[in-house]
mmCIF file with all atom_site columns, C-alpha atoms in Angstrom:
data_model
loop_
_atom_site.group_PDB
_atom_site.id
_atom_site.type_symbol
_atom_site.label_atom_id
_atom_site.label_alt_id
_atom_site.label_comp_id
_atom_site.label_asym_id
_atom_site.label_entity_id
_atom_site.label_seq_id
_atom_site.pdbx_PDB_ins_code
_atom_site.Cartn_x
_atom_site.Cartn_y
_atom_site.Cartn_z
_atom_site.occupancy
_atom_site.B_iso_or_equiv
_atom_site.pdbx_formal_charge
_atom_site.auth_seq_id
_atom_site.auth_comp_id
_atom_site.auth_asym_id
_atom_site.auth_atom_id
_atom_site.pdbx_PDB_model_num
ATOM 1   C CA . GLN Q 1 1   ? 85.440  -33.048 6.950   1.00 0.00 ? 202 GLN Q CA 1
ATOM 2   C CA . VAL Q 1 2   ? 85.218  -36.814 6.522   1.00 0.00 ? 203 VAL Q CA 1
ATOM 3   C CA . GLN Q 1 3   ? 84.208  -39.119 9.361   1.00 0.00 ? 204 GLN Q CA 1
ATOM 4   C CA . LEU Q 1 4   ? 85.116  -42.808 9.125   1.00 0.00 ? 205 LEU Q CA 1
ATOM 5   C CA . VAL Q 1 5   ? 83.656  -45.984 10.637  1.00 0.00 ? 206 VAL Q CA 1
ATOM 6   C CA . GLU Q 1 6   ? 85.301  -49.373 10.066  1.00 0.00 ? 207 GLU Q CA 1
ATOM 7   C CA . SER Q 1 7   ? 83.555  -52.739 10.241  1.00 0.00 ? 208 SER Q CA 1
ATOM 8   C CA . GLY Q 1 8   ? 84.077  -56.335 9.221   1.00 0.00 ? 209 GLY Q CA 1
ATOM 9   C CA . GLY Q 1 9   ? 86.794  -57.412 11.596  1.00 0.00 ? 210 GLY Q CA 1
ATOM 10  C CA . GLY Q 1 10  ? 86.676  -60.678 13.497  1.00 0.00 ? 211 GLY Q CA 1
ATOM 11  C CA . LEU Q 1 11  ? 88.357  -63.966 14.266  1.00 0.00 ? 212 LEU Q CA 1
ATOM 12  C CA . VAL Q 1 12  ? 89.427  -66.171 11.375  1.00 0.00 ? 213 VAL Q CA 1
ATOM 13  C CA . GLN Q 1 13  ? 91.681  -69.168 10.934  1.00 0.00 ? 214 GLN Q CA 1
ATOM 14  C CA . ALA Q 1 14  ? 94.921  -68.897 9.012   1.00 0.00 ? 215 ALA Q CA 1
ATOM 15  C CA . GLY Q 1 15  ? 94.254  -69.174 5.298   1.00 0.00 ? 216 GLY Q CA 1
ATOM 16  C CA . GLY Q 1 16  ? 90.829  -67.627 5.640   1.00 0.00 ? 217 GLY Q CA 1
ATOM 17  C CA . SER Q 1 17  ? 89.416  -64.366 4.347   1.00 0.00 ? 218 SER Q CA 1
ATOM 18  C CA . LEU Q 1 18  ? 87.790  -61.230 5.689   1.00 0.00 ? 219 LEU Q CA 1
ATOM 19  C CA . ARG Q 1 19  ? 86.492  -58.085 4.055   1.00 0.00 ? 220 ARG Q CA 1
ATOM 20  C CA . LEU Q 1 20  ? 86.778  -54.833 5.939   1.00 0.00 ? 221 LEU Q CA 1
ATOM 21  C CA . SER Q 1 21  ? 84.593  -51.870 5.144   1.00 0.00 ? 222 SER Q CA 1
ATOM 22  C CA . CYS Q 1 22  ? 85.086  -48.217 5.957   1.00 0.00 ? 223 CYS Q CA 1
ATOM 23  C CA . ALA Q 1 23  ? 81.994  -46.052 5.673   1.00 0.00 ? 224 ALA Q CA 1
ATOM 24  C CA . ALA Q 1 24  ? 82.618  -42.358 5.256   1.00 0.00 ? 225 ALA Q CA 1
ATOM 25  C CA . SER Q 1 25  ? 80.409  -39.378 5.849   1.00 0.00 ? 226 SER Q CA 1
ATOM 26  C CA . GLY Q 1 26  ? 81.113  -35.928 4.523   1.00 0.00 ? 227 GLY Q CA 1
ATOM 27  C CA . ARG Q 1 27  ? 81.272  -34.295 1.140   1.00 0.00 ? 228 ARG Q CA 1
ATOM 28  C CA . THR Q 1 28  ? 84.988  -34.705 0.548   1.00 0.00 ? 229 THR Q CA 1
ATOM 29  C CA . PHE Q 1 29  ? 85.167  -38.520 0.416   1.00 0.00 ? 230 PHE Q CA 1
ATOM 30  C CA . SER Q 1 30  ? 85.098  -38.800 -3.361  1.00 0.00 ? 231 SER Q CA 1
ATOM 31  C CA . SER Q 1 31  ? 88.055  -36.441 -3.677  1.00 0.00 ? 232 SER Q CA 1
ATOM 32  C CA . SER Q 1 32  ? 90.074  -38.042 -0.886  1.00 0.00 ? 233 SER Q CA 1
ATOM 33  C CA . ALA Q 1 33  ? 92.746  -40.676 -1.121  1.00 0.00 ? 234 ALA Q CA 1
ATOM 34  C CA . MET Q 1 34  ? 92.079  -43.475 1.343   1.00 0.00 ? 235 MET Q CA 1
ATOM 35  C CA . GLY Q 1 35  ? 94.396  -45.774 3.197   1.00 0.00 ? 236 GLY Q CA 1
ATOM 36  C CA . TRP Q 1 36  ? 94.320  -48.815 5.440   1.00 0.00 ? 237 TRP Q CA 1
ATOM 37  C CA . PHE Q 1 37  ? 96.763  -49.174 8.310   1.00 0.00 ? 238 PHE Q CA 1
ATOM 38  C CA . ARG Q 1 38  ? 97.148  -51.729 11.069  1.00 0.00 ? 239 ARG Q CA 1
ATOM 39  C CA . GLN Q 1 39  ? 98.659  -51.963 14.511  1.00 0.00 ? 240 GLN Q CA 1
ATOM 40  C CA . ALA Q 1 40  ? 99.678  -55.229 16.118  1.00 0.00 ? 241 ALA Q CA 1
ATOM 41  C CA . PRO Q 1 41  ? 100.011 -55.533 19.902  1.00 0.00 ? 242 PRO Q CA 1
ATOM 42  C CA . GLY Q 1 42  ? 103.209 -53.915 21.075  1.00 0.00 ? 243 GLY Q CA 1
ATOM 43  C CA . LYS Q 1 43  ? 104.082 -52.603 17.626  1.00 0.00 ? 244 LYS Q CA 1
ATOM 44  C CA . GLU Q 1 44  ? 103.779 -49.308 15.820  1.00 0.00 ? 245 GLU Q CA 1
ATOM 45  C CA . ARG Q 1 45  ? 101.001 -48.662 13.358  1.00 0.00 ? 246 ARG Q CA 1
ATOM 46  C CA . GLU Q 1 46  ? 102.020 -49.622 9.839   1.00 0.00 ? 247 GLU Q CA 1
ATOM 47  C CA . PHE Q 1 47  ? 100.803 -48.899 6.344   1.00 0.00 ? 248 PHE Q CA 1
ATOM 48  C CA . VAL Q 1 48  ? 98.823  -51.638 4.575   1.00 0.00 ? 249 VAL Q CA 1
ATOM 49  C CA . ALA Q 1 49  ? 97.310  -50.200 1.384   1.00 0.00 ? 250 ALA Q CA 1
ATOM 50  C CA . ARG Q 1 50  ? 96.119  -47.018 -0.233  1.00 0.00 ? 251 ARG Q CA 1
ATOM 51  C CA . ILE Q 1 51  ? 93.860  -46.007 -3.107  1.00 0.00 ? 252 ILE Q CA 1
ATOM 52  C CA . ASN Q 1 52  ? 93.542  -42.725 -4.935  1.00 0.00 ? 253 ASN Q CA 1
ATOM 53  C CA . TRP Q 1 53  ? 90.312  -40.744 -5.267  1.00 0.00 ? 254 TRP Q CA 1
ATOM 54  C CA . SER Q 1 54  ? 89.198  -42.443 -8.476  1.00 0.00 ? 255 SER Q CA 1
ATOM 55  C CA . GLY Q 1 55  ? 90.124  -45.979 -7.476  1.00 0.00 ? 256 GLY Q CA 1
ATOM 56  C CA . LEU Q 1 56  ? 92.417  -46.357 -10.459 1.00 0.00 ? 257 LEU Q CA 1
ATOM 57  C CA . ALA Q 1 57  ? 95.672  -46.256 -8.524  1.00 0.00 ? 258 ALA Q CA 1
ATOM 58  C CA . THR Q 1 58  ? 96.495  -48.563 -5.627  1.00 0.00 ? 259 THR Q CA 1
ATOM 59  C CA . TYR Q 1 59  ? 99.594  -49.339 -3.618  1.00 0.00 ? 260 TYR Q CA 1
ATOM 60  C CA . TYR Q 1 60  ? 100.352 -52.093 -1.107  1.00 0.00 ? 261 TYR Q CA 1
ATOM 61  C CA . ALA Q 1 61  ? 102.835 -52.945 1.560   1.00 0.00 ? 262 ALA Q CA 1
ATOM 62  C CA . ASP Q 1 62  ? 105.069 -55.813 0.475   1.00 0.00 ? 263 ASP Q CA 1
ATOM 63  C CA . SER Q 1 63  ? 103.761 -57.946 3.325   1.00 0.00 ? 264 SER Q CA 1
ATOM 64  C CA . VAL Q 1 64  ? 100.218 -57.984 1.899   1.00 0.00 ? 265 VAL Q CA 1
ATOM 65  C CA . LYS Q 1 65  ? 100.832 -57.683 -1.826  1.00 0.00 ? 266 LYS Q CA 1
ATOM 66  C CA . GLY Q 1 66  ? 99.021  -60.415 -3.736  1.00 0.00 ? 267 GLY Q CA 1
ATOM 67  C CA . ARG Q 1 67  ? 96.793  -61.264 -0.754  1.00 0.00 ? 268 ARG Q CA 1
ATOM 68  C CA . PHE Q 1 68  ? 94.929  -58.015 0.011   1.00 0.00 ? 269 PHE Q CA 1
ATOM 69  C CA . THR Q 1 69  ? 92.913  -55.836 -2.345  1.00 0.00 ? 270 THR Q CA 1
ATOM 70  C CA . ILE Q 1 70  ? 91.801  -52.279 -1.645  1.00 0.00 ? 271 ILE Q CA 1
ATOM 71  C CA . SER Q 1 71  ? 88.840  -50.844 -3.515  1.00 0.00 ? 272 SER Q CA 1
ATOM 72  C CA . ARG Q 1 72  ? 86.298  -48.079 -3.177  1.00 0.00 ? 273 ARG Q CA 1
ATOM 73  C CA . ASP Q 1 73  ? 82.753  -47.251 -4.173  1.00 0.00 ? 274 ASP Q CA 1
ATOM 74  C CA . ASN Q 1 74  ? 82.356  -43.489 -4.273  1.00 0.00 ? 275 ASN Q CA 1
ATOM 75  C CA . ALA Q 1 75  ? 78.599  -43.812 -4.805  1.00 0.00 ? 276 ALA Q CA 1
ATOM 76  C CA . LYS Q 1 76  ? 78.404  -45.570 -1.430  1.00 0.00 ? 277 LYS Q CA 1
ATOM 77  C CA . ASN Q 1 77  ? 81.105  -43.497 0.278   1.00 0.00 ? 278 ASN Q CA 1
ATOM 78  C CA . THR Q 1 78  ? 82.854  -46.721 1.221   1.00 0.00 ? 279 THR Q CA 1
ATOM 79  C CA . VAL Q 1 79  ? 86.334  -48.150 0.920   1.00 0.00 ? 280 VAL Q CA 1
ATOM 80  C CA . TYR Q 1 80  ? 87.019  -51.860 1.273   1.00 0.00 ? 281 TYR Q CA 1
ATOM 81  C CA . LEU Q 1 81  ? 89.928  -54.115 2.122   1.00 0.00 ? 282 LEU Q CA 1
ATOM 82  C CA . GLN Q 1 82  ? 89.554  -57.686 0.906   1.00 0.00 ? 283 GLN Q CA 1
ATOM 83  C CA . MET Q 1 83  ? 91.982  -59.872 2.836   1.00 0.00 ? 284 MET Q CA 1
ATOM 84  C CA . ASN Q 1 84  ? 92.705  -63.385 1.575   1.00 0.00 ? 285 ASN Q CA 1
ATOM 85  C CA . SER Q 1 85  ? 95.165  -66.074 2.664   1.00 0.00 ? 286 SER Q CA 1
ATOM 86  C CA . LEU Q 1 86  ? 95.337  -64.501 6.096   1.00 0.00 ? 287 LEU Q CA 1
ATOM 87  C CA . LYS Q 1 87  ? 98.286  -65.242 8.344   1.00 0.00 ? 288 LYS Q CA 1
ATOM 88  C CA . PRO Q 1 88  ? 98.649  -64.954 12.121  1.00 0.00 ? 289 PRO Q CA 1
ATOM 89  C CA . GLU Q 1 89  ? 100.991 -62.005 11.562  1.00 0.00 ? 290 GLU Q CA 1
ATOM 90  C CA . ASP Q 1 90  ? 98.087  -60.108 9.992   1.00 0.00 ? 291 ASP Q CA 1
ATOM 91  C CA . THR Q 1 91  ? 96.509  -59.872 13.453  1.00 0.00 ? 292 THR Q CA 1
ATOM 92  C CA . GLY Q 1 92  ? 95.945  -56.345 14.688  1.00 0.00 ? 293 GLY Q CA 1
ATOM 93  C CA . VAL Q 1 93  ? 93.618  -53.397 14.780  1.00 0.00 ? 294 VAL Q CA 1
ATOM 94  C CA . TYR Q 1 94  ? 92.907  -52.137 11.284  1.00 0.00 ? 295 TYR Q CA 1
ATOM 95  C CA . TYR Q 1 95  ? 92.256  -48.459 10.683  1.00 0.00 ? 296 TYR Q CA 1
ATOM 96  C CA . CYS Q 1 96  ? 91.101  -46.604 7.624   1.00 0.00 ? 297 CYS Q CA 1
ATOM 97  C CA . ALA Q 1 97  ? 92.233  -43.056 7.030   1.00 0.00 ? 298 ALA Q CA 1
ATOM 98  C CA . ALA Q 1 98  ? 91.464  -40.234 4.628   1.00 0.00 ? 299 ALA Q CA 1
ATOM 99  C CA . ARG Q 1 99  ? 93.840  -37.821 2.959   1.00 0.00 ? 300 ARG Q CA 1
ATOM 100 C CA . THR Q 1 100 ? 91.961  -34.891 1.506   1.00 0.00 ? 301 THR Q CA 1
ATOM 101 C CA . TYR Q 1 101 ? 92.884  -33.463 -1.868  1.00 0.00 ? 302 TYR Q CA 1
ATOM 102 C CA . GLY Q 1 102 ? 95.932  -31.248 -1.620  1.00 0.00 ? 303 GLY Q CA 1
ATOM 103 C CA . SER Q 1 103 ? 97.025  -32.635 1.733   1.00 0.00 ? 304 SER Q CA 1
ATOM 104 C CA . ASP Q 1 104 ? 100.223 -34.622 2.224   1.00 0.00 ? 305 ASP Q CA 1
ATOM 105 C CA . SER Q 1 105 ? 99.054  -36.522 5.286   1.00 0.00 ? 306 SER Q CA 1
ATOM 106 C CA . TYR Q 1 106 ? 96.130  -38.610 6.496   1.00 0.00 ? 307 TYR Q CA 1
ATOM 107 C CA . GLY Q 1 107 ? 94.137  -36.204 8.611   1.00 0.00 ? 308 GLY Q CA 1
ATOM 108 C CA . THR Q 1 108 ? 91.083  -38.284 9.487   1.00 0.00 ? 309 THR Q CA 1
ATOM 109 C CA . TRP Q 1 109 ? 91.084  -41.728 11.079  1.00 0.00 ? 310 TRP Q CA 1
ATOM 110 C CA . GLY Q 1 110 ? 88.463  -44.264 12.030  1.00 0.00 ? 311 GLY Q CA 1
ATOM 111 C CA . GLN Q 1 111 ? 88.224  -45.971 15.397  1.00 0.00 ? 312 GLN Q CA 1
ATOM 112 C CA . GLY Q 1 112 ? 89.616  -49.259 14.125  1.00 0.00 ? 313 GLY Q CA 1
ATOM 113 C CA . THR Q 1 113 ? 88.358  -52.827 13.824  1.00 0.00 ? 314 THR Q CA 1
ATOM 114 C CA . GLN Q 1 114 ? 90.063  -55.870 15.339  1.00 0.00 ? 315 GLN Q CA 1
ATOM 115 C CA . VAL Q 1 115 ? 91.290  -58.674 13.101  1.00 0.00 ? 316 VAL Q CA 1
ATOM 116 C CA . THR Q 1 116 ? 92.551  -61.836 14.762  1.00 0.00 ? 317 THR Q CA 1
ATOM 117 C CA . VAL Q 1 117 ? 94.019  -64.694 12.741  1.00 0.00 ? 318 VAL Q CA 1
ATOM 118 C CA . SER Q 1 118 ? 94.487  -67.957 14.595  1.00 0.00 ? 319 SER Q CA 1
ATOM 119 C CA . SER Q 1 119 ? 97.070  -70.526 13.607  1.00 0.00 ? 320 SER Q CA 1
#
């Protein structure tokens, strides 16, 4: 079972950058696909990006494509989300999630980290 802890959120001006980290514990991290999601106030949680177990395959929501980069370091049991050219609409709580090998859903979630982008 993987446990996840996000960090790196904060307040940034529009156009700025932040890097989120998600530290995982547990022996299944390196075989798990990982995803980032976000939830803005009053809205449903939405998909942001995902990365496969090896880090060789990534996928992004259209709203962040070209601005955000997901990566992982399996030696450090950590997945990252580099966020550049931030916009006020990127504001929300960002969650990382793990999908273990063979599963079709994200079964483990972190507690979230707040990202606020001011205009």
